[in-house]
Coordinates of C-alpha atoms and ligand atoms in Angstrom, one line a residue:
X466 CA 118.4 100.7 111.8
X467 CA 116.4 102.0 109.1
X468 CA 117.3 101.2 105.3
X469 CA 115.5 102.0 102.3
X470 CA 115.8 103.9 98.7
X471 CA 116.0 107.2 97.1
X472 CA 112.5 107.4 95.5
X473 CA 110.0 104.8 94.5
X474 CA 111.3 101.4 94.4
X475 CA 112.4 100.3 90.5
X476 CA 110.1 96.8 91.3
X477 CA 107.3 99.1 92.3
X478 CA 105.3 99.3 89.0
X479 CA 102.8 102.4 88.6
X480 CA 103.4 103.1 92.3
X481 CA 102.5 106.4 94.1
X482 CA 104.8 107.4 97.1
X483 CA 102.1 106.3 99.1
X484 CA 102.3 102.3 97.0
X485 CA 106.0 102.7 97.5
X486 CA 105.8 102.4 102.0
X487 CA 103.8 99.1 101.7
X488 CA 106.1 97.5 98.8
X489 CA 109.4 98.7 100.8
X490 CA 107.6 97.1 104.1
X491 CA 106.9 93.9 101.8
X492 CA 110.5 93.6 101.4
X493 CA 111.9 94.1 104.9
X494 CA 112.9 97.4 104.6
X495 CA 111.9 100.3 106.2
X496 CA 113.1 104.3 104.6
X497 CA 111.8 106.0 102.0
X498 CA 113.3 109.0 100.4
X499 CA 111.0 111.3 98.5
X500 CA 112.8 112.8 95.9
X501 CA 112.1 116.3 95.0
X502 CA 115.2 116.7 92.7
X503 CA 113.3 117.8 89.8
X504 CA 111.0 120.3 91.6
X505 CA 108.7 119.9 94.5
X506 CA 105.5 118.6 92.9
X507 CA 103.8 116.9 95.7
X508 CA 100.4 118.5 97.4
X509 CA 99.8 118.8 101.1
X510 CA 97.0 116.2 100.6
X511 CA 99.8 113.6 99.5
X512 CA 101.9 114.5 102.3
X513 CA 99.8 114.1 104.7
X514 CA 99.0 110.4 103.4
X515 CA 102.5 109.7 103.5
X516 CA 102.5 110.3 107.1
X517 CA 99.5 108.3 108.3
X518 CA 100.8 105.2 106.6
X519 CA 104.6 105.5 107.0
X520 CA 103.8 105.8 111.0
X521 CA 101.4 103.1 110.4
X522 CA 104.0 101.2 108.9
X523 CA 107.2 101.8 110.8
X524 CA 108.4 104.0 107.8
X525 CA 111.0 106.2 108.1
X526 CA 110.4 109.2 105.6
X527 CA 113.3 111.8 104.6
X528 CA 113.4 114.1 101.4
X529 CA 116.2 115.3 98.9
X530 CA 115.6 119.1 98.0
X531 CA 115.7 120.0 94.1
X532 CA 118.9 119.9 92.2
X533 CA 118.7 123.4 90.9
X534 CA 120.1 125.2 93.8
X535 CA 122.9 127.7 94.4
X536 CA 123.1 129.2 97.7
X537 CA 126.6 131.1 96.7
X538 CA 124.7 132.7 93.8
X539 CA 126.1 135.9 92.9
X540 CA 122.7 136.3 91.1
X541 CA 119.9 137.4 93.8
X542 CA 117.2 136.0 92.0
X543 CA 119.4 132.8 91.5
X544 CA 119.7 132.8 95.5
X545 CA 115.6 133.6 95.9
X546 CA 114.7 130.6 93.8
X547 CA 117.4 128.4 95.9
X548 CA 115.7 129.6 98.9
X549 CA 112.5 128.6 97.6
X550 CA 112.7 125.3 96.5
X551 CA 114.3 124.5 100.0
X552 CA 111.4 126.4 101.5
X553 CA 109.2 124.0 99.7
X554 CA 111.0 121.3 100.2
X555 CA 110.9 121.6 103.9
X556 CA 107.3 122.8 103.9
X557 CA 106.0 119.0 102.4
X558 CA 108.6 116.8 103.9
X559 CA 107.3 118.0 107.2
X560 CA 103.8 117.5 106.5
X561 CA 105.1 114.4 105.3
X562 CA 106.7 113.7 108.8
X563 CA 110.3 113.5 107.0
X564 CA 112.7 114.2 109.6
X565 CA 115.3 115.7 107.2
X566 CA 115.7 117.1 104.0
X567 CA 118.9 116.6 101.8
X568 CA 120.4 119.3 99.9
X569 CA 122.9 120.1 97.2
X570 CA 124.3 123.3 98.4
X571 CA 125.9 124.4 95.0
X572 CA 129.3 125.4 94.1
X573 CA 132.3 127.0 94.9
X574 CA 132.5 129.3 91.7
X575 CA 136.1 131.2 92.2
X576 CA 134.8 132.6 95.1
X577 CA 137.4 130.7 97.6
X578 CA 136.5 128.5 100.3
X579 CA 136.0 130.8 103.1
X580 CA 134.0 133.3 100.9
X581 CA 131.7 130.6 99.3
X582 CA 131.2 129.2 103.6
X583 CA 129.8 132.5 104.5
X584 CA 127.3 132.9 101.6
X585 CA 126.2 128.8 102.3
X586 CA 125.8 129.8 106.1
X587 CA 123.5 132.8 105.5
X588 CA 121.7 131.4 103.4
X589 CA 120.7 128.2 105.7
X590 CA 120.4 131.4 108.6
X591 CA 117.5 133.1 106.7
X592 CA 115.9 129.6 106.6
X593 CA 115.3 129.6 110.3
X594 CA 112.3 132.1 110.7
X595 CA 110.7 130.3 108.3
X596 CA 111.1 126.9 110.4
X597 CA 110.0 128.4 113.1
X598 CA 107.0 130.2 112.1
X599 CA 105.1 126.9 110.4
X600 CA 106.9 124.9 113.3
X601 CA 108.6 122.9 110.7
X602 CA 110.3 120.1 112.4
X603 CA 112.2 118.8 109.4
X604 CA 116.1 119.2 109.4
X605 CA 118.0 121.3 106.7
X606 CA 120.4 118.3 105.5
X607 CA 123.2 119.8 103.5
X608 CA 124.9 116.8 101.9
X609 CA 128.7 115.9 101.6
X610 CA 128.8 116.7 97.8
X611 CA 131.1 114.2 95.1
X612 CA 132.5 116.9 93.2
X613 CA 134.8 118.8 94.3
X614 CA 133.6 121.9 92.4
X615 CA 130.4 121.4 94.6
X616 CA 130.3 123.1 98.1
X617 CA 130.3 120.4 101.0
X618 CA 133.6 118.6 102.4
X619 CA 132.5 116.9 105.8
X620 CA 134.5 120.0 107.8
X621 CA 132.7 122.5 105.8
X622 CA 129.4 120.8 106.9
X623 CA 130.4 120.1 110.4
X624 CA 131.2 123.3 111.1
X625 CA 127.7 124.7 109.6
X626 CA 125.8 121.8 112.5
X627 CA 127.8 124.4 115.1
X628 CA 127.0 128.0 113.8
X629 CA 123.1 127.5 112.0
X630 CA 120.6 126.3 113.4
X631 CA 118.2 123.2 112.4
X632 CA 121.2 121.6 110.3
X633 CA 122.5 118.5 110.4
X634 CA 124.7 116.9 107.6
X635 CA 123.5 114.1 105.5
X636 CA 126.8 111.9 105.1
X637 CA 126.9 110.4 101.3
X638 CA 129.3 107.4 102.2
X639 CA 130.5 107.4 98.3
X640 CA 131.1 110.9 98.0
X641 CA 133.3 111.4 100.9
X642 CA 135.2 108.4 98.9
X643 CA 135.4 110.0 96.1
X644 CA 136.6 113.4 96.9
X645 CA 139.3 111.1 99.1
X646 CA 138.1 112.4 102.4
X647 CA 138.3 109.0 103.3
X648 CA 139.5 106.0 102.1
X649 CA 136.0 103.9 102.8
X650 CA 137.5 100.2 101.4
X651 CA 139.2 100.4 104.7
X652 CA 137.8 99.2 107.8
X653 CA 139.6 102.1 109.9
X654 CA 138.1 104.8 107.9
X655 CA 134.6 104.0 109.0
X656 CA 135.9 104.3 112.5
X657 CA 137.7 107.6 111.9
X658 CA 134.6 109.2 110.8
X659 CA 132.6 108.3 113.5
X660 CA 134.8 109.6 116.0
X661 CA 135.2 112.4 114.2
X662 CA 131.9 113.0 113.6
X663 CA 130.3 111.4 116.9
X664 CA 126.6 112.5 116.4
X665 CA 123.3 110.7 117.9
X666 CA 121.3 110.1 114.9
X667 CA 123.2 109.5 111.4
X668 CA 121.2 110.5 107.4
X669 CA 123.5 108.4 105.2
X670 CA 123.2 107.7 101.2
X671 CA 124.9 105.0 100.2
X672 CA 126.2 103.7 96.8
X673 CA 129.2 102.3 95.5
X674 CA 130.8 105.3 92.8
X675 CA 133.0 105.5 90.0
X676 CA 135.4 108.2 90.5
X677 CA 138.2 110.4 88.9
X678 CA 140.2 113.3 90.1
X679 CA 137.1 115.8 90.0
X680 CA 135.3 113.3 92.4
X681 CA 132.3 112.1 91.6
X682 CA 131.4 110.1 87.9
X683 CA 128.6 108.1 88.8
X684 CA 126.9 105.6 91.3
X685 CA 127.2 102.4 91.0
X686 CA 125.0 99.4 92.6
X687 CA 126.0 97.3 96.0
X688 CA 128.4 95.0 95.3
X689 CA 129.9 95.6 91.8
X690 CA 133.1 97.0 93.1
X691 CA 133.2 96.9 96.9
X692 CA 134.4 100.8 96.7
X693 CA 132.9 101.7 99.3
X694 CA 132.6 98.8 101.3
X695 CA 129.6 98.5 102.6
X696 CA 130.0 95.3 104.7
X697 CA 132.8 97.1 106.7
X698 CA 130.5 100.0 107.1
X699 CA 127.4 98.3 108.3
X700 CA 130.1 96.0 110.7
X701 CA 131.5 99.6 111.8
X702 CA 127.8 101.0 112.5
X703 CA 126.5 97.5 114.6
X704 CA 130.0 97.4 116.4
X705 CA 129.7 101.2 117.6
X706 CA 126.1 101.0 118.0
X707 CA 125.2 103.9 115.5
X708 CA 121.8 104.8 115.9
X709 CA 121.3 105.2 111.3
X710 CA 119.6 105.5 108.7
X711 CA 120.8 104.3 105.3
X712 CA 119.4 105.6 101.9
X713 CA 120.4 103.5 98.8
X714 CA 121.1 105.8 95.7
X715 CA 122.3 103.4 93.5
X716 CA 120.6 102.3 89.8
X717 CA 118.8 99.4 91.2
X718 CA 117.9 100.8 94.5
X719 CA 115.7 97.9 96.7
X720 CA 117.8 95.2 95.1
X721 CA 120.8 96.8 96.7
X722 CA 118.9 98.1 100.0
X723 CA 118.3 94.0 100.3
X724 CA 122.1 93.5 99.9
X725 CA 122.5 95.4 102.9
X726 CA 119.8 94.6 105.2
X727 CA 120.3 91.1 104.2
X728 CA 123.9 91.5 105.4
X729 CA 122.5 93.5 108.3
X730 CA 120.6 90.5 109.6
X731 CA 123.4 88.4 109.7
X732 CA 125.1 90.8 112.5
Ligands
LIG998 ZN1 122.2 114.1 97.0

C-alpha cells in the first residue's frame, strides 16, 4: 500500500519536491504526487533527484498533467498545446521514475459522447510514438473527471485501457461519487467497482467532495463528511487484497493521508 499527497506536503515549509520525500517518509507515508497543473516547470536535473531519493526512500512517485488541456479541441492549435503539455508531462515524470501521469482529458463540448470518445482516443494514439521513441515508461493516466461536462465516466475510460496503448485509468474515488457512478458511503459500492474494474495495480485520488447535480463543487478533507467513506474503502481494498496507491487531494493533504494510513495500520 502506498499513500501520500497531491504535491508538497502543507507542514513542509520552503520545501522542494525533493524536501517533500523525506518529510512524507518522516510521517509514515510513502507517495508523492508531483503536480504539474499549472505547467510543467521542473528540469531534468530535478527529476532525476527525485528519482535517486524516492528509490532511496521507498517513495512512490506519480504526476498530474497541467489543467489546460482539451484533447476534443475543435481548435488544432488547442489540441497541439494539449498534446504538449502531456508530452512534457510524461517526458519529467519518467525521468522522475513516476509510474503514471494523471490527466484531465477535457470536455464534452456538444460534440456527443461517442464523437467526443473518438477525438480522446486519437489523441492518447498519437502519444504512443512518442513513448516509445524516449522509452518513456510512465503511464498516460486519464482520470475519472467530477463534472459531468468533463470527458471521463469510468466506462469511457475503461474502454480507452482496451483500444490505446500505455493507458491506464486513474480512479478519483470522489469523483465517481459525485457524478453518482457509485454510491461510495456504501460498503457494496467499493466491491462493485473492483469487480468491475479488476485490474492489478490501482492510481486512486482520494478526497471527500461536496457535490450538486453538475458533479463536482469541491474537495473536502478526510473525515468532515464521511462522503466518500474512506474507512469502507481502505476495508474493501485490505479485504480483496488490492495491490494501491492512494493520492490525498484534499485542502490539508498529509493531515488526511495520516487519517488513512493511520486507519490502515489498524487492518
Ligand atoms: Zn485530477
Amino acid at each position: 500500500m502506498h499513500i501520500g499527497t497531491a504535491g508538497i506536503p502543507i507542514g513542509c515549509k520552503n520545501c522542494s519536491s525533493v524536501d517533500a520525500l523525506k518529510f512524507l517518509k518522516d510521517m509514515g507515508l510513502n507517495a508523492l504526487e508531483l503536480e504539474f497543473v499549472r505547467g510543467v516547470k521542473m528540469g531534468e536535473e530535478t527529476a532525476k533527484k527525485i528519482k535517486n531519493r524516492a528509490d532511496l526512500l521507498g517513495v512512490k512517485i506519480s504526476s498530474h498533467a497541467p489543467y489546460y488541456i482539451n484533447l476534443a479541441s475543435d481548435d488544432p492549435n488547442k489540441l497541439e498545446r494539449s498534446l504538449e503539455h502531456i508530452k512534457k508531462s510524461l517526458y519529467i515524470t519518467n525521468l522522475a521514475g513516476g509510474h503514471i501521469t494523471a490527466i484531465h482529458m477535457g470536455y464534452y463540448q456538444n460534440l456527443g459522447k461517442e464523437e467526443t470518445y473518438k477525438r480522446m482516443k486519437n489523441a492518447l494514439k498519437s502519444l504512443g510514438e512518442f513513448i516509445e521513441q524516449y522509452n518513456i515508461k510512465t503511464k498516460m493516466g486519464p482520470e475519472t473527471a467530477g463534472k459531468l461536462s468533463q470527458f471521463g465516466r469510468l466506462d469511457e475510460l475503461l474502454r480507452l485501457m482496451e483500444e490505446v496503448e500505455y493507458v491506464e485509468p486513474v480512479f478519483d474515488i470522489a469523483h465517481l461519487h459525485a457524478t453518482r457512478e457509485f454510491d461510495f458511503t456504501k460498503k457494496q459500492s467499493y466491491y462493485d467497482f473492483f469487480n468491475k474494474t479488476n485490474l492489478d495495480h490501482y492510481h486512486f485520488h482520494f478526497s471527500e467532495i461536496n457535490y450538486g447535480e453538475k458533479g463536482e463543487r469541491n474537495h473536502l478533507n478526510v473525515g468532515e463528511t464521511m462522503v466518500p467513506n474512506y474507512k469502507y474503502f481502505l476495508d474493501v481494498v485490505k479485504e480483496l487484497g488490492i495491490d494501491a496507491t492512494i493520492i490525498l487531494e484534499t485542502p490539508d493533504l498529509e493531515v488526511s493521508a495520516k487519517k488513512l494510513l493511520d486507519y490502515w495500520n489498524t487492518l
